[in-house]
Tab-separated table of C-alpha atoms in Angstrom:
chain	number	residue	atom	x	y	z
W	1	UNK	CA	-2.801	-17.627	31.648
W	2	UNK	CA	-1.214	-16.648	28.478
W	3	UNK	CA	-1.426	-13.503	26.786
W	4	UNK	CA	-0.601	-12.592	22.932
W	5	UNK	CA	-0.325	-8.579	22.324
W	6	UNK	CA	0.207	-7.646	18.909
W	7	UNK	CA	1.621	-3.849	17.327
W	8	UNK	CA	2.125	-1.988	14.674
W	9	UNK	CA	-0.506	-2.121	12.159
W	10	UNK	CA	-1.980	0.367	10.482
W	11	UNK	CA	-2.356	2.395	6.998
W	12	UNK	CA	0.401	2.243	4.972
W	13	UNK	CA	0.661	3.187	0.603
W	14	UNK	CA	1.789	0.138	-1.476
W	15	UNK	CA	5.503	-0.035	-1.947
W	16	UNK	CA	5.772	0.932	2.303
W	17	UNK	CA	6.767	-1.116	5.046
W	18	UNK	CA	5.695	-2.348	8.471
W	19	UNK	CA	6.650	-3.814	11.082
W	20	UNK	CA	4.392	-6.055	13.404
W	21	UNK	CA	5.310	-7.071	16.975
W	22	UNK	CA	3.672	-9.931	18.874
W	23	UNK	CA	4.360	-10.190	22.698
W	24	UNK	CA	3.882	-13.145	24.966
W	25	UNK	CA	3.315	-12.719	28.805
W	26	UNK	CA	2.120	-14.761	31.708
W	27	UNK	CA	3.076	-18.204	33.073
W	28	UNK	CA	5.435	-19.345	30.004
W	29	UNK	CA	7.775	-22.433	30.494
W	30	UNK	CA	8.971	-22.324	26.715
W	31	UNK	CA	7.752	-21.354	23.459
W	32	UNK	CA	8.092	-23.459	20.323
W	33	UNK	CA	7.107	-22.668	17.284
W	34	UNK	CA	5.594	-18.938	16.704
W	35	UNK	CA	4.248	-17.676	13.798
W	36	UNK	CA	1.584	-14.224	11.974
W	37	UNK	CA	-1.649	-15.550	10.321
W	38	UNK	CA	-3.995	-13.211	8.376
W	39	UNK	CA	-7.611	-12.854	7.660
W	40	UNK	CA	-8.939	-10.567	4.610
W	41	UNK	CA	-12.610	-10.009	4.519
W	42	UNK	CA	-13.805	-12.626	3.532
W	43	UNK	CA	-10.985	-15.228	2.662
W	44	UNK	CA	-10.122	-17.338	5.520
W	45	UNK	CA	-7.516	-16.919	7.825
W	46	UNK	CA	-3.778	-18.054	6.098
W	47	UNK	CA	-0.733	-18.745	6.939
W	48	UNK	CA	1.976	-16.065	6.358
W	49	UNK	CA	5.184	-16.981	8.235
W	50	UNK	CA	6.311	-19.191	10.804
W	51	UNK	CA	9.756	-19.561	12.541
W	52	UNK	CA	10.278	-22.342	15.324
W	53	UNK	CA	12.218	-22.341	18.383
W	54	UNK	CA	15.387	-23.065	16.684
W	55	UNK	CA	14.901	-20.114	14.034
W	56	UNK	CA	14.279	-22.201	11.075
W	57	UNK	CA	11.473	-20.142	9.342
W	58	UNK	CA	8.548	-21.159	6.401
W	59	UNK	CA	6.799	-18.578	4.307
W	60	UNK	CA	3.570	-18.362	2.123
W	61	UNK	CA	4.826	-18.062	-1.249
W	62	UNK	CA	3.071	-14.838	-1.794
W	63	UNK	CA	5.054	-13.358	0.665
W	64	UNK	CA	8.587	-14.734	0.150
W	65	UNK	CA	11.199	-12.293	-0.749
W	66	UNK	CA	8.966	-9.105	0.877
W	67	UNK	CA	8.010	-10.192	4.537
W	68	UNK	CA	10.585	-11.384	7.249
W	69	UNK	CA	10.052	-12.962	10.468
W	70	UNK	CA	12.265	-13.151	13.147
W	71	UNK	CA	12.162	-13.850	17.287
W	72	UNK	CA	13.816	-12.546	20.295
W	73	UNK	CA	13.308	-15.855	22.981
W	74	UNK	CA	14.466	-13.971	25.629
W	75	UNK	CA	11.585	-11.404	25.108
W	76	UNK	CA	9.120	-14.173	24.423
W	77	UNK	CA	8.770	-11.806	20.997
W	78	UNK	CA	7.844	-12.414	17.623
W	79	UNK	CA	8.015	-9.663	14.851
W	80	UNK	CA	7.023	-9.751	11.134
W	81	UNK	CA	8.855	-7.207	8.613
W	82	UNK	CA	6.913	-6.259	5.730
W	83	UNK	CA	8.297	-4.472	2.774
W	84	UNK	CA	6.808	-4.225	-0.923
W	85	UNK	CA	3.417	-3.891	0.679
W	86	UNK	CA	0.817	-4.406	-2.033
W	87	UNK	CA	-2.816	-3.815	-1.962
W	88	UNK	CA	-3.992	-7.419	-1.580
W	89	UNK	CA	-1.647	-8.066	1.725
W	90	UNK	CA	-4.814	-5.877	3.329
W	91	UNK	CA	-5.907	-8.131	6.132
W	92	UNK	CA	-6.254	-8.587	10.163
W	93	UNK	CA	-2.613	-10.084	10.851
W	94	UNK	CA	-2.790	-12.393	14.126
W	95	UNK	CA	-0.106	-13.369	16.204
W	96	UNK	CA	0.545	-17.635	17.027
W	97	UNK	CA	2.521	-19.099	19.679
W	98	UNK	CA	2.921	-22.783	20.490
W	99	UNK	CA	3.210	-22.191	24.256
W	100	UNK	CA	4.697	-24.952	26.924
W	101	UNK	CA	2.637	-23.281	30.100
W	102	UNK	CA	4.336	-23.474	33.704
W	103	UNK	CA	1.396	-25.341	35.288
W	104	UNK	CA	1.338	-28.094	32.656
W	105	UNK	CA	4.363	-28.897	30.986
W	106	UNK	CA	2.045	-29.055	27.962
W	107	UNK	CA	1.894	-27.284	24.535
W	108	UNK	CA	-1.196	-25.036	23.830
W	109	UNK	CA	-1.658	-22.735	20.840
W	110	UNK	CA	-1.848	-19.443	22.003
W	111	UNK	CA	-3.366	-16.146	19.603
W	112	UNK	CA	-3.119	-12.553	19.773
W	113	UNK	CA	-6.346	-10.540	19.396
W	114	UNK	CA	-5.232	-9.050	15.808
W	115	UNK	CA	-4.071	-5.641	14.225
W	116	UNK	CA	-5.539	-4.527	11.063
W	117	UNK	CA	-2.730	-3.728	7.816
W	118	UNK	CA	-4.340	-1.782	5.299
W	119	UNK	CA	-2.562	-1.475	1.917
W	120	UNK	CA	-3.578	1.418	0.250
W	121	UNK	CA	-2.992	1.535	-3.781
């Protein structure tokens, strides 16, 4: 079992910042690739920013410049800095890991259950 526990969403006025965190737990050999996702009402779920094992990370382009994502391995952590918040980066930001489980030895795509960032103009 593999668990994905997201923080630090909430309310913030456009122009603010945030920081997300995304923690994996449970029976983890290795994590590749991790990654934040977000869902507005209804839009479908996009990509925002990805970073892989090796820290080489890919960003939507409406995000580039403003949003940073980074990983500690040895906390199994992902975290997602937002600045420049505007209005229309409202959404439910998940939380993606490409996770190597202990009783496998093969890669499933783990997510988090969501926090809610709400941009307020």
């Amino acid at each position: 079992q593999v668990q994905l526990v997201e923080s630090g969403g909430g309310l913030v006025q456009a122009g603010g910042s945030l920081r997300l965190s995304c923690a994996a737990s449970g029976s983890i050999f290795s994590i590749n690739a991790m990654g934040w996702y977000r869902q507005a009402p209804g839009k479908q779920r996009e990509l925002v920013a990805t970073i892989t094992s090796g820290t080489s990370t890919n960003y939507a382009d409406s995000v580039k410049g403003r949003f940073t994502i980074s990983r500690d391995n040895a906390k199994n952590t992902v975290y997602l800095q937002m600045n420049s918040l505007k209005p229309e980066d409202t959404a439910v930001y998940y939380c993606n890991a490409d996770v190597i489980t202990i009783a496998t030895l093969l890669v499933f795509p783990y997510w988090g259950q969501g926090t809610q960032v709400t941009v307020a103009s």
